[in-house]
Amino acid sequence: MKKITLAQGSGGSAMQQLIADLFMREFANPLLLEMEDQARIPLDQLTLQGDRLAFSTDSYVIDPLFFPGGDIGKLAVCGTANDIAVSGAIPRWLSCGFILEEGLELSLLERIVSSMARTASAEGISIVTGDTKVVPRGAADKIFINTSGLGAIPQHIDWGLRRIQQGDVILTTGTLGDHGATLLNLREDLGMEGALVSDCAVLTTLIQLLRYQPGVKALRDATRGGVNAVVHEFTAASGYGIELNENALPVKPSVRGICELLGLDALNFANEGKLIIVAARDAAEQLITVLQQHPLGRDAALIGEVVERPGVRLTGLYGIRRSLELPYNEPMPRIC
Amino acid sequence: MKKITLAQGSGGSAMQQLIADLFMREFANPLLLEMEDQARIPLDQLTLQGDRLAFSTDSYVIDPLFFPGGDIGKLAVCGTANDIAVSGAIPRWLSCGFILEEGLELSLLERIVSSMARTASAEGISIVTGDTKVVPRGAADKIFINTSGLGAIPQHIDWGLRRIQQGDVILTTGTLGDHGATLLNLREDLGMEGALVSDCAVLTTLIQLLRYQPGVKALRDATRGGVNAVVHEFTAASGYGIELNENALPVKPSVRGICELLGLDALNFANEGKLIIVAARDAAEQLITVLQQHPLGRDAALIGEVVERPGVRLTGLYGIRRSLELPYNEPMPRIC
């Protein structure tokens, strides 16, 4: 079984060969094949699409590398693409930095790279520049991936935290906690394999449906820290409070099962394919109708509202309202 | 002594606090402070400067973290900035992804972040978007940093591998192997501390001197794999050969000492502040004069030429010409 060696990160011929045989082959596109130290993207390709460049980065350190619904490669494309897409831009270009542990099975890297390439190409995303480092055995755990992404924000779109106002409502595009529960189940060996699947997906086409809809104020994808982290960002930035309605939260029975078993809250679980949207109240019904027409928005729902009183509160199943703090920690590390 | 905990990468309040107290404070700039999931850069700031966007990424896994002349933070800014600058663009915006090991001393992280901030700000570079992950003890070695960078390439600049022609000459902007020899000395405890300093530097202002000079064909910074790796890229892309002249190579006595001690070649050592330039022969003298006026180009020299016969060859001190292969491996891992 072929394994990754230190030579493959050395700048010598072993590295050149890995780049040519694997990365260039899988990610092949004209910008990458120019083999310059930097991708050179014609700026008119950006200015045709918008007036602001959206630029974001994420490192992926997830454990395990493969899980129901995805793998670290797919996640590394989806996660960064979504961080671009929530600005209203169409994610078009990604960079990709690998940190590999000496001894990593080559076949595993090949599966991951091919999953990245497949996910990117299905969404019209090109991986245009990259870097590979190999560290000695024990200096990293198998593989870490960083992706940075680019897209142009159309002139007419102005989604952002500063547009949040009292009276706005909070929407989700689907069931909450699927990614976190799937990983938790796998790592803690809770034995619910069949029912749990990560929601890992690129949300560009779903978000595009919102482009010409009035009343959209702010968008986030609810990853690490879950919905709870996102609504806390909304309150911190706006100075308003947010009240969520527990009855309205779409949570799959299997995810609810994991939560009850462990005494955890799906609101704190990571999602990798769900938006939290702040919208004008009078636009909400139309937005939900539009979202539900898309396979990734089928379970879209109104889950809360923006209120004057600061803080985040949750109205429970029996109508009792409690304060929802941002936990100091999350259920587990290396969730993404 | 305060240490990094898993909570600080969890998406919860401990992470928010680390971001606010350290990253936001040190990197403070308007785009970062918008606190969106992506930096939003007005495209007219790019189109004013050029017609192509230069986009590059690198992960930094260097060991040790601090070395004479720099540290992983400074390196993470210089390395990516230079990969942008060699296109002719002025590096302006960086993303930054940290992977931290649980237990890392907070004071160490603070020193690294403050070094990044200082290096970036001195060069007019803004760190506009970022990400922090913490992995459990043993899953990474202290700290890895990824930076991705952006800048605009001016319309009139067309530097690239495909412009290399037979008869062109090869220039270096200074002494070779300083970074690699400094790290090697430190890691192998060779006891030459005083004399060796990494050349780690942002090369933007040096490269700007070349903007309106005729005859510049292609630029690379000779990092991992050294000059040898760069000239092999030149030959692979152009189909021509390259002949280097050992007599002409500027190498500091202390670096030469390390090479002789270990039987290694400075041509294979990493540099972090040196350009290799392919230029038209009749422009070489003027280019060297211009480069030597800059503190980072004082030791600029003509070191070789592009010839018809493929391959890389080195004419030795006594006039004997030998073939210079790209080594399968380099002297050591984690050099950058």
XYZ file of C-alpha atoms in Angstrom:
672
model
C 0.000 0.000 0.000
C 1.482 3.312 -1.091
C 1.953 5.926 1.631
C 2.685 9.629 1.655
C 6.368 10.357 2.323
C 8.162 13.481 3.483
C 9.712 13.686 0.018
C 6.283 14.469 -1.415
C 6.236 17.780 0.445
C 9.861 18.654 -0.181
C 9.835 20.836 -3.274
C 11.763 18.130 -5.125
C 10.748 15.756 -7.883
C 8.606 13.536 -5.622
C 6.395 16.547 -4.889
C 6.224 17.578 -8.545
C 5.076 14.067 -9.379
C 2.321 14.032 -6.730
C 1.100 17.402 -7.988
C 1.093 16.274 -11.616
C -0.329 12.795 -11.032
C -3.020 13.667 -8.536
C -3.884 17.356 -8.090
C -3.420 18.513 -11.687
C -5.302 15.506 -12.998
C -8.258 15.786 -10.610
C -8.588 19.560 -10.420
C -7.609 20.215 -14.073
C -8.641 23.689 -15.256
C -6.929 26.320 -17.420
C -5.915 28.636 -14.546
C -4.357 25.816 -12.528
C -2.575 24.373 -15.553
C -0.739 27.653 -16.153
C 1.525 26.460 -13.315
C 2.283 29.956 -12.087
C 2.817 30.712 -8.391
C -0.595 32.357 -8.360
C -3.874 31.937 -10.225
C -4.562 34.889 -12.518
C -8.273 35.548 -12.796
C -9.394 38.111 -15.390
C -11.085 40.840 -13.355
C -13.817 41.315 -15.951
C -15.090 37.850 -14.994
C -15.720 39.369 -11.558
C -16.994 42.809 -12.552
C -19.525 41.198 -14.903
C -21.052 39.483 -11.887
C -20.901 42.102 -9.185
C -19.188 45.054 -7.575
C -17.648 43.485 -4.472
C -15.271 40.547 -4.154
C -16.292 38.034 -1.454
C -13.216 36.348 0.090
C -13.312 33.710 2.820
C -11.179 30.940 4.314
C -11.646 27.834 6.453
C -9.414 25.019 7.622
C -10.931 21.546 7.904
C -9.646 19.204 10.598
C -12.640 16.873 10.872
C -12.314 13.455 12.490
C -13.259 10.908 11.142
C -12.347 11.784 7.563
C -15.312 9.926 6.076
C -18.867 10.043 7.402
C -22.387 9.360 6.124
C -23.133 12.139 3.649
C -19.598 13.314 3.023
C -15.895 13.397 3.746
C -13.258 16.028 4.543
C -12.793 16.796 0.830
C -16.464 17.415 0.108
C -16.722 19.408 3.353
C -13.718 21.574 2.416
C -15.480 22.610 -0.786
C -18.989 23.003 0.682
C -17.934 24.913 3.772
C -15.952 27.626 2.047
C -18.310 27.804 -0.935
C -21.180 28.451 1.481
C -19.251 31.171 3.321
C -18.980 32.946 -0.051
C -22.517 32.142 -1.182
C -24.203 33.637 1.906
C -22.957 37.064 0.758
C -25.042 36.669 -2.397
C -21.998 35.885 -4.542
C -21.676 32.740 -6.627
C -18.557 30.913 -5.366
C -16.359 30.416 -8.423
C -12.720 29.961 -7.427
C -11.092 28.046 -4.574
C -7.563 27.679 -3.330
C -6.598 24.518 -1.560
C -3.811 23.892 0.990
C -3.098 20.338 2.144
C -1.197 19.435 5.292
C -0.490 15.700 5.097
C 0.950 13.397 7.736
C 3.809 11.196 6.637
C 2.442 7.661 6.280
C -1.041 8.719 5.120
C -2.308 6.118 2.676
C -2.119 7.499 -0.852
C -5.413 5.811 -1.746
C -7.126 7.750 1.034
C -5.737 11.048 -0.266
C -6.876 10.083 -3.763
C -10.423 9.444 -2.542
C -10.489 12.793 -0.739
C -9.083 14.758 -3.685
C -11.458 13.104 -6.087
C -14.387 13.925 -3.786
C -13.249 17.582 -3.699
C -12.960 17.660 -7.469
C -16.418 16.100 -7.942
C -18.098 18.460 -5.474
C -16.430 21.528 -6.970
C -17.101 20.627 -10.571
C -20.795 19.879 -9.904
C -21.126 23.465 -8.623
C -19.089 25.177 -11.322
C -16.244 25.867 -8.877
C -12.617 25.706 -10.031
C -9.728 24.901 -7.698
C -7.205 27.282 -9.223
C -4.210 27.356 -6.885
C -2.842 25.115 -4.155
C -0.099 24.044 -1.791
C 1.001 20.737 -0.274
C 2.964 20.243 2.915
C 3.956 16.927 4.472
C 4.861 16.796 8.173
C 6.568 13.902 9.962
C 4.473 11.127 11.488
C 2.790 12.371 14.656
C 3.046 16.089 13.781
C -0.484 16.137 12.305
C -3.423 13.734 12.308
C -3.623 12.294 8.765
C -4.843 15.286 6.753
C -5.909 18.901 7.239
C -7.286 20.952 4.352
C -7.593 24.705 4.021
C -9.704 26.220 1.283
C -10.133 29.906 0.520
C -12.807 31.057 -1.869
C -13.791 33.903 -4.142
C -16.920 35.184 -5.847
C -18.469 38.514 -6.819
C -21.421 40.018 -4.943
C -24.046 41.446 -7.336
C -24.551 45.193 -7.081
C -28.194 44.953 -6.020
C -27.549 42.544 -3.117
C -26.910 44.022 0.301
C -27.214 41.251 2.857
C -25.460 41.861 6.148
C -25.640 41.937 9.907
C -26.182 45.706 10.055
C -29.520 45.368 8.252
C -31.116 43.383 11.104
C -34.050 45.237 12.699
C -36.530 44.710 15.472
C -39.591 42.898 14.116
C -37.620 40.851 11.564
C -38.091 37.100 11.621
C -35.632 34.199 11.642
C -35.940 31.425 9.057
C -34.110 28.146 8.688
C -33.874 26.307 5.382
C -34.237 22.851 6.924
C -33.697 20.370 9.724
C -31.156 21.310 12.366
C -28.170 19.449 13.767
C -27.831 16.711 11.143
C -24.074 17.108 10.631
C -23.217 17.381 14.324
C -25.429 14.459 15.315
C -23.987 12.283 12.538
C -20.433 12.928 13.702
C -21.333 12.529 17.368
C -23.022 9.210 16.681
C -19.992 7.991 14.756
C -17.429 9.130 17.284
C -19.303 8.027 20.403
C -20.416 4.785 18.755
C -24.063 5.384 19.633
C -25.272 2.860 17.074
C -27.770 4.997 15.113
C -25.871 4.720 11.809
C -28.765 4.112 9.433
C -30.841 7.121 10.293
C -28.177 9.835 10.461
C -26.657 11.580 7.457
C -24.674 14.828 7.363
C -26.405 17.624 5.456
C -23.070 18.679 3.876
C -24.002 20.493 0.632
C -23.152 23.549 -1.449
C -26.021 26.005 -1.003
C -25.397 28.258 -4.008
C -28.473 27.289 -6.031
C -30.713 27.578 -2.974
C -29.317 31.021 -2.180
C -29.714 32.115 -5.805
C -33.475 31.741 -5.350
C -33.292 34.572 -2.817
C -31.419 36.980 -5.123
C -34.463 38.884 -6.345
C -36.722 38.282 -3.358
C -37.487 41.390 -1.316
C -37.085 41.376 2.454
C -33.903 39.294 2.842
C -31.723 41.059 5.445
C -28.878 38.706 6.442
C -27.772 35.133 5.753
C -25.465 32.741 7.571
C -24.801 29.052 7.233
C -25.123 27.523 10.699
C -21.912 25.462 10.956
C -19.726 25.072 14.066
C -21.652 26.283 17.096
C -24.967 25.668 15.309
C -27.977 27.964 15.112
C -27.211 29.185 18.601
C -23.836 30.631 17.555
C -25.397 32.313 14.508
C -28.237 33.989 16.414
C -25.742 35.164 19.029
C -23.752 36.784 16.203
C -26.967 38.428 15.039
C -27.681 39.820 18.498
C -24.087 40.907 19.126
C -23.962 42.808 15.835
C -27.445 44.351 15.980
C -27.936 45.034 19.684
C -31.408 43.463 19.444
C -32.600 40.238 21.036
C -33.754 37.049 19.336
C -36.515 34.737 20.491
C -36.690 31.246 19.052
C -39.697 28.965 19.182
C -38.789 25.398 20.090
C -42.041 24.054 18.618
C -41.080 25.438 15.226
C -37.556 23.995 15.037
C -37.342 21.292 12.373
C -35.284 18.467 13.914
C -35.214 14.910 12.563
C -36.369 12.196 15.003
C -32.948 10.515 14.846
C -31.205 13.785 15.734
C -33.727 14.400 18.506
C -32.926 10.891 19.754
C -29.187 11.660 19.990
C -29.945 14.900 21.800
C -32.195 13.228 24.371
C -29.731 10.391 24.872
C -26.904 12.801 25.667
C -28.846 15.701 27.132
C -27.641 18.033 24.376
C -29.411 20.652 22.298
C -29.651 20.421 18.478
C -29.415 24.221 18.415
C -25.742 23.846 19.326
C -25.004 21.170 16.731
C -23.104 21.976 13.559
C -24.921 22.015 10.225
C -23.135 21.950 6.876
C -26.051 22.668 4.554
C -28.466 24.936 6.379
C -29.023 28.664 6.233
C -30.291 30.922 8.951
C -31.986 33.910 7.327
C -33.060 37.191 8.865
C -36.010 38.543 6.853
C -38.625 41.265 7.009
C -41.716 39.789 8.614
C -44.002 40.556 5.663
C -41.653 38.736 3.275
C -41.384 35.546 5.318
C -44.255 33.577 3.856
C -43.152 34.170 0.277
C -39.522 33.313 1.154
C -40.522 30.030 2.760
C -42.631 29.128 -0.293
C -39.658 29.857 -2.568
C -37.184 27.934 -0.394
C -39.428 24.891 -0.141
C -39.399 24.504 -3.913
C -35.694 23.623 -3.729
C -34.579 20.128 -2.582
C -32.219 21.751 -0.038
C -35.002 23.961 1.350
C -37.888 21.478 1.618
C -38.141 21.841 5.403
C -37.744 25.624 5.506
C -39.524 27.149 8.476
C -39.967 30.316 10.493
C -38.259 29.652 13.812
C -38.075 32.964 15.636
C -38.048 36.743 15.643
C -35.906 39.765 16.386
C -37.094 41.653 19.483
C -36.060 44.789 21.307
C -34.882 43.128 24.537
C -31.256 41.991 24.093
C -30.224 38.361 24.535
C -31.375 35.074 23.030
C -34.391 33.255 24.451
C -36.121 30.010 23.577
C -39.825 29.420 24.120
C -40.057 25.754 25.036
C -42.583 23.095 24.026
C -44.892 24.042 26.915
C -44.680 27.790 26.377
C -42.033 28.449 29.027
C -39.399 30.940 27.914
C -35.787 30.480 28.964
C -32.564 32.300 28.228
C -30.309 30.578 25.686
C -26.650 31.194 26.440
C -23.835 30.613 24.003
C -22.088 27.615 25.562
C -18.462 28.127 26.504
C -17.657 24.916 24.663
C -19.409 22.664 22.118
C -20.265 18.967 22.334
C -17.001 17.986 20.647
C -13.890 19.131 18.819
C -12.980 18.454 15.167
C -16.569 18.637 13.958
C -15.505 20.370 10.724
C 0.653 30.123 32.106
C -2.422 30.355 29.901
C -2.839 27.617 27.301
C -5.054 27.142 24.268
C -8.025 24.887 25.012
C -10.370 22.949 22.752
C -13.127 25.361 23.777
C -11.295 28.126 21.906
C -11.982 26.366 18.608
C -15.513 25.285 19.415
C -17.701 28.011 17.955
C -18.824 28.914 21.470
C -18.096 31.909 23.647
C -14.489 30.917 24.380
C -13.744 31.128 20.654
C -15.563 34.439 20.271
C -13.441 35.804 23.079
C -10.147 34.652 21.563
C -11.167 36.209 18.249
C -12.164 39.492 19.860
C -9.254 39.732 22.310
C -6.457 38.649 19.997
C -7.212 38.501 16.275
C -9.560 41.475 16.013
C -7.273 43.595 18.147
C -4.051 42.742 16.294
C -5.372 42.590 12.730
C -7.945 45.394 13.156
C -9.131 46.787 9.798
C -12.539 47.881 8.499
C -13.202 44.778 6.360
C -12.379 42.381 9.197
C -14.387 44.358 11.714
C -17.554 43.970 9.633
C -17.656 40.467 11.180
C -19.306 38.899 8.141
C -18.551 35.317 7.074
C -16.520 36.738 4.198
C -14.499 39.867 3.533
C -16.184 42.124 0.987
C -13.630 43.984 -1.080
C -14.929 46.722 -3.420
C -13.963 45.536 -6.904
C -13.054 49.044 -8.019
C -10.111 48.896 -5.590
C -8.861 46.046 -7.762
C -9.772 47.364 -11.204
C -8.012 50.636 -10.414
C -4.790 48.669 -10.014
C -4.975 46.091 -12.747
C -6.960 43.778 -14.962
C -6.230 40.369 -13.429
C -6.700 39.156 -9.861
C -3.673 37.271 -8.488
C -4.753 34.589 -5.969
C -2.398 32.277 -4.092
C -2.269 30.090 -0.979
C 0.348 28.490 1.266
C 0.298 26.563 4.516
C 3.147 27.116 6.971
C 4.261 24.203 9.150
C 7.788 25.360 9.978
C 9.688 23.897 12.916
C 11.016 25.591 15.038
C 8.438 28.386 15.197
C 11.018 31.092 15.902
C 14.332 31.455 14.109
C 16.925 34.182 13.489
C 15.281 36.637 11.101
C 11.686 35.605 11.622
C 8.997 33.311 12.921
C 6.067 31.341 11.514
C 3.835 34.433 11.631
C 6.180 36.685 9.682
C 6.849 33.825 7.263
C 3.117 33.261 6.700
C 2.746 36.872 5.573
C 5.983 37.082 3.536
C 5.560 33.760 1.745
C 2.074 34.358 0.413
C 2.657 38.061 -0.225
C 5.658 37.128 -2.379
C 3.667 34.536 -4.335
C 1.289 37.365 -5.254
C 4.003 39.972 -5.806
C 5.952 37.900 -8.351
C 2.978 38.244 -10.712
C 3.532 42.020 -10.691
C 0.559 42.622 -8.375
C 0.841 44.459 -5.087
C -0.339 42.038 -2.368
C -3.118 43.830 -0.518
C -5.433 41.353 1.227
C -4.697 38.133 3.119
C -6.857 35.470 4.686
C -5.492 33.583 7.637
C -6.398 30.098 8.936
C -4.933 28.873 12.213
C -4.771 25.241 13.281
C -3.771 25.230 16.949
C -2.830 22.320 19.167
C -4.597 22.116 22.502
C -2.097 23.167 25.161
C -0.249 25.709 22.995
C 0.900 28.554 25.201
C -1.292 31.584 24.621
C 1.710 33.909 24.934
C 3.366 32.079 22.044
C 0.281 32.521 19.872
C 0.195 36.190 20.836
C 3.800 36.686 19.750
C 3.103 34.979 16.422
C -0.084 36.929 15.727
C 1.556 40.193 16.644
C 4.474 39.401 14.317
C 1.990 38.683 11.493
C 0.185 41.929 12.166
C 3.424 43.932 12.218
C 4.743 42.376 8.995
C 1.446 42.873 7.191
C 0.915 46.424 8.314
C 4.452 47.482 7.348
C 3.671 46.358 3.794
C 0.171 47.816 3.539
C -1.400 44.358 3.670
C -4.698 43.780 5.502
C -5.695 40.452 7.033
C -9.375 40.616 6.169
C -10.833 37.188 6.948
C -9.836 34.230 9.069
C -10.576 30.944 10.765
C -9.369 29.228 13.930
C -9.419 25.516 14.648
C -8.112 23.798 17.784
C -7.265 20.098 17.650
C -6.627 17.838 20.652
C -3.113 17.489 22.031
C -1.016 15.335 19.702
C -3.219 15.879 16.627
C -1.030 18.750 15.382
C 2.386 20.134 16.312
C 1.745 23.457 18.114
C 0.561 25.692 15.255
C 0.026 25.592 11.513
C -0.957 28.715 9.582
C -2.504 28.996 6.143
C -2.595 32.335 4.359
C -4.198 33.070 1.004
C -3.543 36.346 -0.734
C -4.958 38.716 -3.319
C -3.720 41.567 -5.453
C -4.352 43.008 -8.919
C -1.888 42.586 -11.795
C -1.411 45.831 -13.762
C -2.557 45.683 -17.360
C 0.885 46.333 -18.808
C 2.622 43.549 -16.887
C 2.884 40.140 -18.493
C 5.382 38.090 -16.558
C 5.062 34.339 -16.913
C 6.710 31.043 -17.697
C 5.516 31.004 -21.318
C 7.604 34.100 -22.090
C 10.923 32.313 -21.445
C 13.105 32.108 -24.573
C 16.445 30.740 -25.583
C 19.143 33.375 -24.994
C 17.426 34.841 -21.925
C 19.491 35.158 -18.757
C 18.841 34.160 -15.147
C 19.232 36.706 -12.360
C 19.063 36.354 -8.597
C 18.346 39.295 -6.316
C 20.766 38.197 -3.608
C 22.573 35.538 -1.633
C 21.227 32.010 -1.865
C 20.223 29.500 0.787
C 20.091 31.816 3.826
C 16.704 30.607 5.103
C 17.408 26.897 4.599
C 20.873 27.093 6.139
C 19.543 29.031 9.151
C 16.909 26.396 9.835
C 19.300 23.525 9.216
C 21.816 25.012 11.619
C 19.145 25.445 14.266
C 17.639 22.006 13.876
C 20.883 20.075 13.596
C 22.524 22.147 16.324
C 25.522 22.963 14.148
C 26.546 25.881 16.331
C 26.790 28.663 13.727
C 24.039 30.796 15.280
C 25.640 34.214 15.048
C 26.367 34.234 11.362
C 23.115 32.818 9.973
C 19.897 34.784 9.514
C 16.861 33.887 7.438
C 16.227 36.243 4.528
C 12.447 36.171 5.230
C 11.061 39.414 3.736
C 8.187 40.804 1.696
C 9.566 41.576 -1.762
C 6.853 43.912 -3.031
C 8.907 47.113 -3.090
C 11.818 45.349 -4.777
C 9.500 43.898 -7.423
C 7.853 47.283 -7.962
C 11.212 48.559 -9.253
C 10.848 46.100 -12.142
C 7.358 47.243 -13.145
C 8.427 49.601 -15.895
C 11.717 47.933 -16.774
C 11.799 46.332 -20.207
C 13.040 42.771 -20.658
C 11.593 41.098 -17.553
C 10.144 37.754 -18.659
C 9.318 35.700 -15.561
C 9.724 35.968 -11.788
C 9.680 33.395 -9.001
C 10.632 33.533 -5.365
C 12.963 30.626 -4.688
C 11.432 29.059 -1.567
C 11.117 25.318 -0.818
C 13.354 23.396 -3.213
C 15.542 26.475 -3.728
C 16.872 27.910 -6.984
C 17.153 24.399 -8.350
C 13.400 23.796 -8.085
C 12.654 27.148 -9.732
C 14.953 26.635 -12.707
C 13.517 23.153 -13.173
C 10.060 24.738 -13.340
C 11.431 27.152 -15.939
C 12.795 24.303 -18.058
C 9.708 22.117 -17.661
C 7.423 24.950 -18.767
C 9.565 26.308 -21.591
C 11.170 23.169 -23.031
C 14.552 24.973 -23.024
C 17.561 24.167 -20.877
C 19.209 26.317 -18.204
C 22.921 26.596 -17.476
C 24.001 28.097 -14.162
C 27.467 29.364 -13.377
C 28.711 28.284 -9.947
C 31.271 31.107 -9.844
C 28.497 33.649 -10.117
C 26.246 32.330 -7.336
C 26.180 34.731 -4.374
C 26.428 32.549 -1.267
C 27.369 33.850 2.180
C 30.470 32.275 3.739
C 28.420 30.968 6.680
C 25.953 29.284 4.295
C 28.816 27.866 2.271
C 30.225 26.532 5.536
C 27.015 24.664 6.349
C 26.936 23.252 2.823
C 30.510 21.999 2.980
C 30.004 20.560 6.460
C 27.001 18.526 5.335
C 27.874 17.954 1.691
C 24.765 19.818 0.552
C 24.190 22.371 -2.193
C 22.910 25.898 -1.464
C 21.032 25.720 -4.770
C 18.625 23.291 -3.079
C 18.152 25.393 0.060
C 14.976 27.371 0.649
C 15.043 31.162 0.419
C 12.287 33.388 1.751
C 13.349 36.724 0.291
C 15.025 36.068 -3.042
C 13.764 36.306 -6.576
C 14.889 34.346 -9.580
C 14.261 36.422 -12.682
C 14.316 35.421 -16.325
C 15.229 38.460 -18.402
C 16.188 39.373 -21.942
C 19.972 39.368 -22.168
C 20.238 42.980 -23.303
C 18.201 44.155 -20.308
C 20.228 42.313 -17.676
C 22.788 44.976 -16.856
C 20.176 47.675 -16.340
C 18.010 45.317 -14.228
C 20.918 44.441 -11.959
C 21.729 48.124 -11.504
C 18.120 48.833 -10.563
C 17.877 45.869 -8.181
C 21.134 46.739 -6.420
C 19.724 50.130 -5.422
C 17.234 48.360 -3.136
C 18.358 46.965 0.247
C 16.798 43.596 -0.653
C 18.612 43.506 -4.000
C 22.113 44.601 -3.013
C 23.710 41.306 -4.070
C 21.763 40.897 -7.313
C 23.733 38.967 -9.902
C 23.516 37.232 -13.254
C 23.808 33.530 -12.515
C 22.942 31.685 -15.708
C 21.251 31.546 -19.093
C 18.519 29.820 -21.043
C 19.892 27.506 -23.736
C 18.438 25.296 -26.429
C 19.550 21.945 -25.003
C 16.979 20.790 -22.404
C 17.929 20.059 -18.792
C 19.689 22.032 -16.075
C 23.471 22.150 -15.902
C 25.943 23.815 -13.565
C 29.392 24.980 -14.640
C 31.578 24.404 -11.614
C 34.333 26.486 -10.096
C 36.939 24.899 -12.382
C 34.875 25.145 -15.552
C 33.565 21.598 -15.483
C 29.920 21.350 -16.451
C 27.673 18.825 -14.732
C 24.011 17.993 -14.927
C 21.904 19.347 -12.044
C 19.025 17.044 -11.218
C 16.038 18.024 -9.125
C 16.607 15.957 -5.972
C 13.873 13.486 -5.125
C 13.886 14.928 -1.605
C 15.241 18.063 0.125
C 17.648 18.344 3.058
C 14.791 18.458 5.569
C 11.049 18.694 6.118
C 9.122 21.614 7.686
C 11.396 24.283 6.264
C 8.466 26.639 5.668
